[in-house]
Coordinates of C-alpha atoms in Angstrom, one line a residue:
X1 CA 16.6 -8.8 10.2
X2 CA 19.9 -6.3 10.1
X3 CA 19.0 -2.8 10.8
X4 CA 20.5 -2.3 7.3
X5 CA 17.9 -5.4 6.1
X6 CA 15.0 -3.2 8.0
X7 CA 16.5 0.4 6.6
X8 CA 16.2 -1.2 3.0
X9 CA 13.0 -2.9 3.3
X10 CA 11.3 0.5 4.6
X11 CA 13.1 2.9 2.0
X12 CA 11.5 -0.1 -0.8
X13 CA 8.0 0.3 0.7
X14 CA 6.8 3.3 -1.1
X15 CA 7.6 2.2 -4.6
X16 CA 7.0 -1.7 -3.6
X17 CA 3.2 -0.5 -2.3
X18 CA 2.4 1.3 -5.6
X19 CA 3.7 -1.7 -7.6
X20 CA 1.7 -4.0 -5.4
X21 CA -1.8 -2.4 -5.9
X22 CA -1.7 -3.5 -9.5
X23 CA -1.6 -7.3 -8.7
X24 CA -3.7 -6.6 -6.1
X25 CA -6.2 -5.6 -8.4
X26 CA -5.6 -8.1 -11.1
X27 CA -6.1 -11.0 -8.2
X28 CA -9.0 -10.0 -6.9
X29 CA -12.0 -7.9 -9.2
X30 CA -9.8 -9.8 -12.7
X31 CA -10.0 -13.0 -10.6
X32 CA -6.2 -13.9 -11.7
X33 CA -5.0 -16.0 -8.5
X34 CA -4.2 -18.6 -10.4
X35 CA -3.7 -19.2 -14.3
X36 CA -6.6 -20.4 -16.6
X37 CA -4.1 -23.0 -18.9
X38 CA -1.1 -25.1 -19.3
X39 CA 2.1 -23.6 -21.0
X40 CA 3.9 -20.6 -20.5
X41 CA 3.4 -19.1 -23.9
X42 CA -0.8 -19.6 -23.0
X43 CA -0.2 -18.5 -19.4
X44 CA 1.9 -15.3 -20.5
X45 CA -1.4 -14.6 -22.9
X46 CA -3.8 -14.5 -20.2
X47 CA -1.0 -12.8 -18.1
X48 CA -0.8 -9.9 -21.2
X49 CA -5.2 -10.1 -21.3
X50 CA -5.6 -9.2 -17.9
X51 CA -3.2 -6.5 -17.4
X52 CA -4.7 -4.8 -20.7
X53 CA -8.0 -5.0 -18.7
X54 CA -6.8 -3.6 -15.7
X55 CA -5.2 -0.7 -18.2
X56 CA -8.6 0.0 -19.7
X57 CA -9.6 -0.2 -16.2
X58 CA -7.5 2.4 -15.1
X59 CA -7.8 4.8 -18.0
X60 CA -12.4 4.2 -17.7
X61 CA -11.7 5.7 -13.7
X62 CA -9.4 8.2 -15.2
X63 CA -12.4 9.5 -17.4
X64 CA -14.9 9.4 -15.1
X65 CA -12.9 11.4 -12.7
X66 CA -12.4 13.9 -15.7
X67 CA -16.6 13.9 -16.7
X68 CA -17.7 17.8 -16.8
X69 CA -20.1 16.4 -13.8
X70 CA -17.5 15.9 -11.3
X71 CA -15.9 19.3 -11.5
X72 CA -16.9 22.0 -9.6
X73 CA -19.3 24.6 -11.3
X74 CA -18.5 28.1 -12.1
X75 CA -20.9 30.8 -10.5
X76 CA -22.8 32.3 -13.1
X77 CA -22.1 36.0 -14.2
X78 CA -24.8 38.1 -14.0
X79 CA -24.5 40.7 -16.5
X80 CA -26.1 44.4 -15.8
X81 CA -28.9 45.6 -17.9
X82 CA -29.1 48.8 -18.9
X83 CA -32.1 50.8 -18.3

């Protein structure tokens, strides 16, 4: 490669890593090496399917992360009786 070829290829890697984790994910836990039917209007179906699955993935993680159980608690405050 061209050092311009190289220069290009490692200013690309940020975004192209980012966009690579999604069909990462489809292909391996959405099991989507390889299409289920013949036809491209059937294939682009199941193409549409499993990235609303890895959506509703995405947003079930997003949830959990925000569940009152994962935040840190507040000290309790202690108020003063009076005697």
């Amino acid at each position: 490669l061209t050092a311009w070829q190289k220069r290009k290829n490692h200013l690309i890697s940020q975004i192209r890593y980012i966009v690579e984790q999604g069909f990462g994910t489809m292909k391996r836990p959405l099991n989507f090496s390889r299409a289920s039917y013949f036809g491209l209007n059937r294939v682009h179906g199941q193409a549409l399917r499993k990235m609303m699955c890895l959506n509703l993935k995405k947003a079930a993680n997003m949830i959990e992360l925000l569940e009152p159980e994962n935040f840190p608690r507040r000290p309790e405050i202690r108020r003063l009786e009076v005697a």
